[in-house]
Amino acid sequence: MNTVSWQDFNLQEYVEKVSLEDFGLAFTNQAYWNNRLRTTGGRFFPKDFHLDFNPKIYEKFDLNVFRGIVRHELCHYHLYKAGKGYQHVDRDFKNLLKAVDGLRYTPTYDRQQTPISSQHKYICTKCGQRYVRKRRINTIKYVCGKCRGRLKEI
């Protein structure tokens, strides 16, 4: 939805700008795109203070939505550096997020679903319980969770 592709968008500069404008504090660490993020808009890493952002959110929504996600991650960042409650359940986090008008949740979008053909289907030979999994199960090692019977791929 944005005119500039995420590869050409200067994420670092944008996060620094949002931090100064909305929090009045400098963002002095690194911001990265992370293609592996699926269900979240971004992540904060307390170990080295860097932020990851989901480029699919930037592509599919307007800049206001993306700015809300940047604000959300910056709330984690600034609260952690200040020694305050930076987790989602903490009152400090909720108050700051509301004050800067950040997004509480990532908006949903159509994610690519795993095709049915790539799912593995199993049946218990004892009770008939069926299982569908994305990954293969070692049928020698694992048994039915209901009756402990042997599993067979169908």
mmCIF file of C-alpha atoms in Angstrom:
data_model
loop_
_atom_site.group_PDB
_atom_site.id
_atom_site.type_symbol
_atom_site.label_atom_id
_atom_site.label_comp_id
_atom_site.label_asym_id
_atom_site.label_seq_id
_atom_site.Cartn_x
_atom_site.Cartn_y
_atom_site.Cartn_z
ATOM 1 C CA MET A 1 0.000 0.000 0.000
ATOM 2 C CA ASN A 2 3.009 2.293 0.507
ATOM 3 C CA THR A 3 4.598 3.863 -2.540
ATOM 4 C CA VAL A 4 8.173 3.004 -1.531
ATOM 5 C CA SER A 5 9.051 -0.695 -1.275
ATOM 6 C CA TRP A 6 10.342 -1.896 2.075
ATOM 7 C CA GLN A 7 13.794 -2.555 0.566
ATOM 8 C CA ASP A 8 14.108 1.116 -0.402
ATOM 9 C CA PHE A 9 12.542 2.482 2.797
ATOM 10 C CA ASN A 10 15.109 3.805 5.291
ATOM 11 C CA LEU A 11 13.862 1.986 8.382
ATOM 12 C CA GLN A 12 16.639 3.146 10.706
ATOM 13 C CA GLU A 13 16.049 6.811 9.905
ATOM 14 C CA TYR A 14 12.274 6.408 10.264
ATOM 15 C CA VAL A 15 12.486 4.721 13.697
ATOM 16 C CA GLU A 16 14.883 7.417 14.929
ATOM 17 C CA LYS A 17 12.479 10.109 13.673
ATOM 18 C CA VAL A 18 9.414 8.508 15.330
ATOM 19 C CA SER A 19 11.334 8.117 18.592
ATOM 20 C CA LEU A 20 12.260 11.806 18.695
ATOM 21 C CA GLU A 21 8.863 13.096 17.552
ATOM 22 C CA ASP A 22 6.603 10.845 19.648
ATOM 23 C CA PHE A 23 8.723 10.082 22.721
ATOM 24 C CA GLY A 24 11.143 13.016 22.856
ATOM 25 C CA LEU A 25 13.936 10.458 23.291
ATOM 26 C CA ALA A 26 16.646 9.280 20.905
ATOM 27 C CA PHE A 27 16.727 5.756 19.521
ATOM 28 C CA THR A 28 20.433 4.901 19.524
ATOM 29 C CA ASN A 29 20.379 1.249 18.482
ATOM 30 C CA GLN A 30 19.610 -0.683 15.297
ATOM 31 C CA ALA A 31 16.312 -1.352 13.545
ATOM 32 C CA TYR A 32 16.087 -4.217 11.030
ATOM 33 C CA TRP A 33 13.603 -5.775 8.642
ATOM 34 C CA ASN A 34 12.889 -9.425 9.466
ATOM 35 C CA ASN A 35 11.204 -11.465 6.718
ATOM 36 C CA ARG A 36 10.724 -14.426 9.054
ATOM 37 C CA LEU A 37 8.143 -12.658 11.227
ATOM 38 C CA ARG A 38 4.694 -14.090 10.512
ATOM 39 C CA THR A 39 2.150 -13.128 13.160
ATOM 40 C CA THR A 40 3.739 -10.069 14.711
ATOM 41 C CA GLY A 41 4.541 -6.581 13.476
ATOM 42 C CA GLY A 42 7.815 -6.258 15.317
ATOM 43 C CA ARG A 43 10.040 -7.463 18.146
ATOM 44 C CA PHE A 44 12.239 -5.849 20.783
ATOM 45 C CA PHE A 45 15.424 -7.592 21.935
ATOM 46 C CA PRO A 46 16.487 -6.554 25.466
ATOM 47 C CA LYS A 47 19.842 -8.319 25.090
ATOM 48 C CA ASP A 48 21.222 -5.820 22.575
ATOM 49 C CA PHE A 49 18.321 -3.316 22.302
ATOM 50 C CA HIS A 50 17.693 -3.828 18.589
ATOM 51 C CA LEU A 51 14.242 -3.854 16.978
ATOM 52 C CA ASP A 52 12.932 -6.122 14.201
ATOM 53 C CA PHE A 53 10.017 -5.187 11.957
ATOM 54 C CA ASN A 54 7.823 -7.229 9.642
ATOM 55 C CA PRO A 55 8.102 -5.892 6.062
ATOM 56 C CA LYS A 56 4.740 -7.469 5.141
ATOM 57 C CA ILE A 57 2.965 -5.077 7.526
ATOM 58 C CA TYR A 58 4.686 -2.139 5.827
ATOM 59 C CA GLU A 59 3.644 -3.456 2.390
ATOM 60 C CA LYS A 60 0.024 -4.308 3.163
ATOM 61 C CA PHE A 61 -1.000 -1.337 5.339
ATOM 62 C CA ASP A 62 -0.548 2.418 5.232
ATOM 63 C CA LEU A 63 2.238 4.295 7.000
ATOM 64 C CA ASN A 64 -0.046 5.201 9.957
ATOM 65 C CA VAL A 65 -0.474 1.518 10.843
ATOM 66 C CA PHE A 66 3.248 0.905 10.506
ATOM 67 C CA ARG A 67 3.969 3.957 12.670
ATOM 68 C CA GLY A 68 1.685 2.488 15.355
ATOM 69 C CA ILE A 69 3.776 -0.691 15.330
ATOM 70 C CA VAL A 70 7.013 1.306 15.516
ATOM 71 C CA ARG A 71 5.574 3.179 18.517
ATOM 72 C CA HIS A 72 4.674 -0.143 20.148
ATOM 73 C CA GLU A 73 8.224 -1.479 19.835
ATOM 74 C CA LEU A 74 9.688 1.840 20.957
ATOM 75 C CA CYS A 75 7.535 1.640 24.110
ATOM 76 C CA HIS A 76 9.273 -1.648 24.937
ATOM 77 C CA TYR A 77 12.649 -0.098 24.136
ATOM 78 C CA HIS A 78 12.346 3.145 26.133
ATOM 79 C CA LEU A 79 10.671 1.540 29.151
ATOM 80 C CA TYR A 80 13.319 -1.176 29.341
ATOM 81 C CA LYS A 81 16.110 1.397 29.173
ATOM 82 C CA ALA A 82 14.370 3.425 31.911
ATOM 83 C CA GLY A 83 14.107 0.352 34.153
ATOM 84 C CA LYS A 84 10.304 0.372 34.122
ATOM 85 C CA GLY A 85 7.753 -2.321 33.254
ATOM 86 C CA TYR A 86 8.267 -2.947 29.535
ATOM 87 C CA GLN A 87 6.187 -6.103 29.036
ATOM 88 C CA HIS A 88 2.657 -6.191 27.642
ATOM 89 C CA VAL A 89 1.077 -6.887 31.041
ATOM 90 C CA ASP A 90 2.828 -3.997 32.830
ATOM 91 C CA ARG A 91 0.869 -0.846 33.679
ATOM 92 C CA ASP A 92 3.814 1.371 32.578
ATOM 93 C CA PHE A 93 3.708 -0.216 29.131
ATOM 94 C CA LYS A 94 -0.051 0.143 28.738
ATOM 95 C CA ASN A 95 -0.010 3.782 29.846
ATOM 96 C CA LEU A 96 2.848 4.789 27.550
ATOM 97 C CA LEU A 97 1.346 2.913 24.595
ATOM 98 C CA LYS A 98 -1.921 4.767 25.077
ATOM 99 C CA ALA A 99 -0.143 8.129 25.496
ATOM 100 C CA VAL A 100 1.740 7.794 22.179
ATOM 101 C CA ASP A 101 -1.216 6.167 20.358
ATOM 102 C CA GLY A 102 0.640 2.971 19.518
ATOM 103 C CA LEU A 103 -1.016 -0.202 18.289
ATOM 104 C CA ARG A 104 -1.758 -2.843 20.917
ATOM 105 C CA TYR A 105 -2.164 -5.635 18.341
ATOM 106 C CA THR A 106 -0.870 -6.222 14.848
ATOM 107 C CA PRO A 107 -3.681 -6.019 12.298
ATOM 108 C CA THR A 108 -4.438 -9.313 10.593
ATOM 109 C CA TYR A 109 -3.776 -9.860 6.936
ATOM 110 C CA ASP A 110 -4.055 -12.788 4.538
ATOM 111 C CA ARG A 111 -1.064 -14.969 5.240
ATOM 112 C CA GLN A 112 -0.165 -17.802 2.921
ATOM 113 C CA GLN A 113 -1.602 -20.987 4.326
ATOM 114 C CA THR A 114 0.199 -24.298 4.099
ATOM 115 C CA PRO A 115 -1.332 -26.220 1.197
ATOM 116 C CA ILE A 116 -3.406 -29.249 2.193
ATOM 117 C CA SER A 117 -1.140 -31.539 0.166
ATOM 118 C CA SER A 118 1.859 -30.679 2.373
ATOM 119 C CA GLN A 119 0.077 -31.779 5.543
ATOM 120 C CA HIS A 120 0.792 -35.162 7.080
ATOM 121 C CA LYS A 121 -2.190 -37.182 8.268
ATOM 122 C CA TYR A 122 -1.998 -39.921 10.870
ATOM 123 C CA ILE A 123 -4.469 -42.318 12.450
ATOM 124 C CA CYS A 124 -4.217 -44.329 15.645
ATOM 125 C CA THR A 125 -4.418 -48.054 14.909
ATOM 126 C CA LYS A 126 -6.027 -48.679 18.308
ATOM 127 C CA CYS A 127 -8.728 -45.999 18.829
ATOM 128 C CA GLY A 128 -8.978 -44.356 15.387
ATOM 129 C CA GLN A 129 -7.977 -40.854 16.595
ATOM 130 C CA ARG A 130 -6.879 -38.726 13.621
ATOM 131 C CA TYR A 131 -4.012 -36.218 13.592
ATOM 132 C CA VAL A 132 -3.032 -33.641 10.969
ATOM 133 C CA ARG A 133 0.450 -32.133 11.209
ATOM 134 C CA LYS A 134 2.573 -29.799 9.102
ATOM 135 C CA ARG A 135 5.708 -31.756 9.993
ATOM 136 C CA ARG A 136 6.317 -35.461 9.875
ATOM 137 C CA ILE A 137 5.965 -37.462 13.083
ATOM 138 C CA ASN A 138 8.371 -40.253 13.983
ATOM 139 C CA THR A 139 5.769 -43.035 14.350
ATOM 140 C CA ILE A 140 8.281 -45.320 16.057
ATOM 141 C CA LYS A 141 8.990 -42.797 18.809
ATOM 142 C CA TYR A 142 5.571 -41.117 19.220
ATOM 143 C CA VAL A 143 2.217 -42.706 20.065
ATOM 144 C CA CYS A 144 -1.418 -41.630 20.274
ATOM 145 C CA GLY A 145 -2.042 -39.054 22.978
ATOM 146 C CA LYS A 146 -5.459 -40.486 23.721
ATOM 147 C CA CYS A 147 -4.815 -44.224 24.149
ATOM 148 C CA ARG A 148 -1.034 -44.634 23.589
ATOM 149 C CA GLY A 149 -1.673 -46.775 20.494
ATOM 150 C CA ARG A 150 0.590 -46.882 17.420
ATOM 151 C CA LEU A 151 0.248 -44.167 14.762
ATOM 152 C CA LYS A 152 0.060 -44.881 11.046
ATOM 153 C CA GLU A 153 0.393 -42.310 8.268
ATOM 154 C CA ILE A 154 -2.565 -42.217 5.883
#
